[in-house]
Tab-separated table of C-alpha atoms in Angstrom:
chain	number	residue	atom	x	y	z
A	1	MET	CA	165.989	77.592	127.272
A	2	ALA	CA	163.626	73.664	127.532
A	3	VAL	CA	164.965	70.916	129.376
A	4	GLY	CA	165.234	67.695	127.540
A	5	GLY	CA	164.362	69.693	123.848
A	6	ARG	CA	160.933	70.853	125.349
A	7	SER	CA	159.227	73.705	124.077
A	8	PRO	CA	157.732	76.336	124.661
A	9	GLY	CA	160.726	77.811	126.335
A	10	ILE	CA	160.342	79.187	130.173
A	11	LEU	CA	160.904	82.718	128.515
A	12	GLU	CA	158.049	82.719	126.248
A	13	ARG	CA	154.543	84.309	126.965
A	14	ILE	CA	151.698	81.357	128.301
A	15	ASP	CA	148.021	82.758	127.967
A	16	ALA	CA	145.827	82.844	130.425
A	17	GLY	CA	144.082	79.602	131.091
A	18	ALA	CA	146.854	77.719	129.080
A	19	ARG	CA	147.964	74.518	129.890
A	20	VAL	CA	152.206	73.896	129.834
A	21	ARG	CA	153.807	70.738	130.547
A	22	GLY	CA	157.961	70.674	131.328
A	23	THR	CA	160.465	69.712	133.631
A	24	LEU	CA	161.932	72.987	136.081
A	25	VAL	CA	165.682	72.326	136.857
A	26	PHE	CA	165.826	73.895	140.817
A	27	ASP	CA	169.178	73.363	142.819
A	28	ILE	CA	168.046	72.521	146.290
A	29	PRO	CA	170.747	71.456	149.642
A	30	ARG	CA	170.579	67.813	150.067
A	31	ARG	CA	167.581	66.515	152.008
A	32	THR	CA	165.582	69.376	151.331
A	33	ARG	CA	162.107	67.797	151.108
A	34	LEU	CA	159.732	70.717	149.162
A	35	THR	CA	155.425	71.041	149.896
A	36	SER	CA	155.247	73.471	148.077
A	37	ILE	CA	156.452	76.408	144.897
A	38	VAL	CA	155.573	79.976	144.323
A	39	LEU	CA	155.581	81.041	140.576
A	40	ARG	CA	155.925	84.676	140.049
A	41	ASP	CA	155.329	86.789	136.338
A	42	SER	CA	157.818	89.787	138.777
A	43	ALA	CA	158.593	90.109	141.657
A	44	ARG	CA	155.614	92.093	142.154
A	45	THR	CA	153.807	90.040	141.822
A	46	ARG	CA	151.074	87.951	144.371
A	47	GLY	CA	151.741	84.590	142.508
A	48	VAL	CA	150.320	80.938	142.670
A	49	ARG	CA	151.529	78.577	145.230
A	50	ILE	CA	151.642	74.793	144.098
A	51	SER	CA	151.811	71.838	145.715
A	52	LEU	CA	153.711	69.487	144.889
A	53	VAL	CA	152.277	66.785	147.390
A	54	ARG	CA	150.676	64.423	145.478
A	55	ALA	CA	147.071	64.094	146.885
């Protein structure tokens, strides 16, 4: 799956340390201002927090 014809697809493996650019699409309530997201390999992993606020 890719947005705008980009690849790799979201379900493909990404090796540790690799950089990937793409677009993630979320359905969030109106007037919501996201400050960060947490990406996880599965529900059992700690994941990594990514800031969405520009420094």
